[in-house]
Amino acid sequence: MVIAKKTARTAFRTTALAFSAALLVAACSSGGGGGGGKASISTGAAKAGSGTKVTVRETEFALKLSRSSFTPGTYTFTADNAGTTTHALEVDGPGVSDVRTKNISSGQNTSVTVTLKKGTYELYCPVDGHRQLGMKADVKVG
């Protein structure tokens, strides 16, 4: 009886160790490059923090950008929630699709970095209904 318990315990430990090793190998070989945020894996995303910095002040219900002239290149948009409700920032346009920040509470900020080509991009708050209430801005790159 003692031998059977010891054998079962050893088999369980071996299985748990093999499973843990398999998870570790899968995580290290996923090719995602880390980051984990949507912006780092979406089309058009660039290395976080690189490029020209642009502040996007978010209030109920408007966006105000710190610059109005854009040339092709890499930009880091910092969403600054100056409002009283939760906001976020999403960028869509040529070569950039569904690149967004996480949701942020009042007084917080977060950034998303994208590479913009010549064309028109829409920046907007993807929180339910905010875009339709006016939290959007078109950016012409050229």
CSV table of C-alpha atoms in Angstrom, one decimal:
chain,number,residue,atom,x,y,z
A,1,MET,CA,0.0,0.0,0.0
A,2,VAL,CA,2.8,2.4,0.9
A,3,ILE,CA,4.6,1.7,-2.4
A,4,ALA,CA,1.4,2.4,-4.4
A,5,LYS,CA,0.9,5.8,-2.8
A,6,LYS,CA,4.6,6.7,-3.3
A,7,THR,CA,4.4,5.7,-7.0
A,8,ALA,CA,1.2,7.7,-7.5
A,9,ARG,CA,2.8,10.7,-5.9
A,10,THR,CA,5.9,10.4,-8.0
A,11,ALA,CA,3.8,10.1,-11.2
A,12,PHE,CA,1.8,13.2,-10.2
A,13,ARG,CA,4.9,15.2,-9.6
A,14,THR,CA,6.4,14.1,-12.9
A,15,THR,CA,3.3,15.0,-14.8
A,16,ALA,CA,3.1,18.4,-13.1
A,17,LEU,CA,6.7,19.1,-13.9
A,18,ALA,CA,6.3,18.1,-17.6
A,19,PHE,CA,3.2,20.2,-17.9
A,20,SER,CA,5.0,23.2,-16.4
A,21,ALA,CA,8.0,22.7,-18.7
A,22,ALA,CA,5.7,22.5,-21.7
A,23,LEU,CA,3.9,25.8,-20.7
A,24,LEU,CA,7.3,27.5,-20.3
A,25,VAL,CA,8.5,26.3,-23.7
A,26,ALA,CA,5.2,27.4,-25.4
A,27,ALA,CA,5.4,30.9,-23.8
A,28,CYS,CA,9.1,31.4,-24.8
A,29,SER,CA,8.6,30.3,-28.4
A,30,SER,CA,5.3,32.1,-29.1
A,31,GLY,CA,7.1,34.7,-31.2
A,32,GLY,CA,5.0,37.5,-29.8
A,33,GLY,CA,8.0,39.5,-28.5
A,34,GLY,CA,6.3,40.3,-25.2
A,35,GLY,CA,4.3,43.4,-24.5
A,36,GLY,CA,1.0,41.6,-24.3
A,37,GLY,CA,-1.0,44.8,-25.1
A,38,LYS,CA,-3.2,45.0,-28.1
A,39,ALA,CA,-1.2,47.9,-29.5
A,40,SER,CA,2.0,45.8,-29.6
A,41,ILE,CA,0.4,43.0,-31.8
A,42,SER,CA,-2.0,45.0,-34.0
A,43,THR,CA,-1.3,46.1,-37.6
A,44,GLY,CA,0.6,49.4,-37.7
A,45,ALA,CA,1.9,49.2,-34.1
A,46,ALA,CA,5.5,50.4,-33.6
A,47,LYS,CA,8.0,50.1,-30.7
A,48,ALA,CA,6.4,51.7,-27.6
A,49,GLY,CA,7.7,55.1,-26.8
A,50,SER,CA,9.5,55.7,-30.1
A,51,GLY,CA,8.8,58.6,-32.4
A,52,THR,CA,7.2,62.0,-32.2
A,53,LYS,CA,5.2,62.5,-29.0
A,54,VAL,CA,1.6,63.8,-29.3
A,55,THR,CA,-0.7,64.4,-26.3
A,56,VAL,CA,-4.4,63.7,-26.8
A,57,ARG,CA,-6.4,65.4,-24.1
A,58,GLU,CA,-9.7,63.5,-23.6
A,59,THR,CA,-12.7,65.1,-22.0
A,60,GLU,CA,-16.5,64.6,-22.2
A,61,PHE,CA,-16.8,64.4,-25.1
A,62,ALA,CA,-13.9,65.7,-27.2
A,63,LEU,CA,-10.3,65.1,-28.2
A,64,LYS,CA,-7.7,67.8,-28.4
A,65,LEU,CA,-4.4,67.0,-30.0
A,66,SER,CA,-1.2,68.9,-29.1
A,67,ARG,CA,-0.3,69.2,-32.8
A,68,SER,CA,-2.2,69.5,-36.0
A,69,SER,CA,0.5,68.9,-38.6
A,70,PHE,CA,1.7,65.3,-39.4
A,71,THR,CA,4.3,63.9,-41.8
A,72,PRO,CA,4.8,60.1,-42.3
A,73,GLY,CA,6.7,58.5,-39.5
A,74,THR,CA,6.3,57.0,-36.0
A,75,TYR,CA,4.2,58.8,-33.4
A,76,THR,CA,3.5,58.1,-29.7
A,77,PHE,CA,0.1,59.3,-28.8
A,78,THR,CA,-0.4,59.8,-25.1
A,79,ALA,CA,-4.1,59.7,-24.1
A,80,ASP,CA,-4.5,62.1,-21.1
A,81,ASN,CA,-7.9,61.6,-19.5
A,82,ALA,CA,-8.9,65.0,-18.3
A,83,GLY,CA,-12.5,64.0,-18.1
A,84,THR,CA,-14.6,62.4,-15.3
A,85,THR,CA,-15.4,59.1,-17.0
A,86,THR,CA,-13.3,56.2,-18.3
A,87,HIS,CA,-11.7,56.8,-21.8
A,88,ALA,CA,-9.3,55.2,-24.1
A,89,LEU,CA,-7.7,56.0,-27.5
A,90,GLU,CA,-7.8,54.1,-30.8
A,91,VAL,CA,-6.1,54.8,-34.1
A,92,ASP,CA,-7.4,53.5,-37.5
A,93,GLY,CA,-6.1,54.4,-41.0
A,94,PRO,CA,-3.8,53.2,-43.8
A,95,GLY,CA,-1.8,50.3,-42.4
A,96,VAL,CA,-3.1,50.9,-38.9
A,97,SER,CA,-6.1,48.9,-37.7
A,98,ASP,CA,-7.6,48.6,-34.2
A,99,VAL,CA,-4.5,49.9,-32.4
A,100,ARG,CA,-5.6,51.2,-29.0
A,101,THR,CA,-4.7,51.9,-25.5
A,102,LYS,CA,-6.2,50.3,-22.4
A,103,ASN,CA,-9.1,52.0,-20.7
A,104,ILE,CA,-8.0,54.7,-18.3
A,105,SER,CA,-9.8,56.4,-15.4
A,106,SER,CA,-10.0,60.1,-14.8
A,107,GLY,CA,-6.6,61.7,-14.2
A,108,GLN,CA,-4.7,58.8,-15.8
A,109,ASN,CA,-2.7,58.6,-19.0
A,110,THR,CA,-1.4,55.9,-21.3
A,111,SER,CA,0.3,55.7,-24.7
A,112,VAL,CA,0.1,53.9,-28.0
A,113,THR,CA,2.8,54.1,-30.6
A,114,VAL,CA,2.1,53.7,-34.3
A,115,THR,CA,3.8,54.3,-37.7
A,116,LEU,CA,1.7,56.6,-39.9
A,117,LYS,CA,1.9,56.6,-43.7
A,118,LYS,CA,0.5,59.2,-46.0
A,119,GLY,CA,-3.3,59.3,-45.7
A,120,THR,CA,-6.1,60.1,-43.3
A,121,TYR,CA,-6.4,58.5,-39.8
A,122,GLU,CA,-9.1,58.6,-37.3
A,123,LEU,CA,-8.3,58.9,-33.6
A,124,TYR,CA,-11.3,58.2,-31.3
A,125,CYS,CA,-12.4,57.0,-27.9
A,126,PRO,CA,-13.5,53.3,-28.3
A,127,VAL,CA,-15.5,53.3,-25.1
A,128,ASP,CA,-19.1,52.5,-25.9
A,129,GLY,CA,-20.9,55.6,-27.5
A,130,HIS,CA,-18.1,58.1,-26.9
A,131,ARG,CA,-17.0,58.2,-30.6
A,132,GLN,CA,-20.6,59.1,-31.6
A,133,LEU,CA,-20.7,61.8,-28.9
A,134,GLY,CA,-17.8,63.6,-30.6
A,135,MET,CA,-14.7,62.0,-29.1
A,136,LYS,CA,-12.9,61.7,-32.5
A,137,ALA,CA,-10.4,63.6,-34.6
A,138,ASP,CA,-9.2,63.1,-38.2
A,139,VAL,CA,-5.5,63.4,-38.8
A,140,LYS,CA,-4.2,64.0,-42.3
A,141,VAL,CA,-0.6,62.7,-42.8
A,142,GLY,CA,1.1,64.0,-45.9
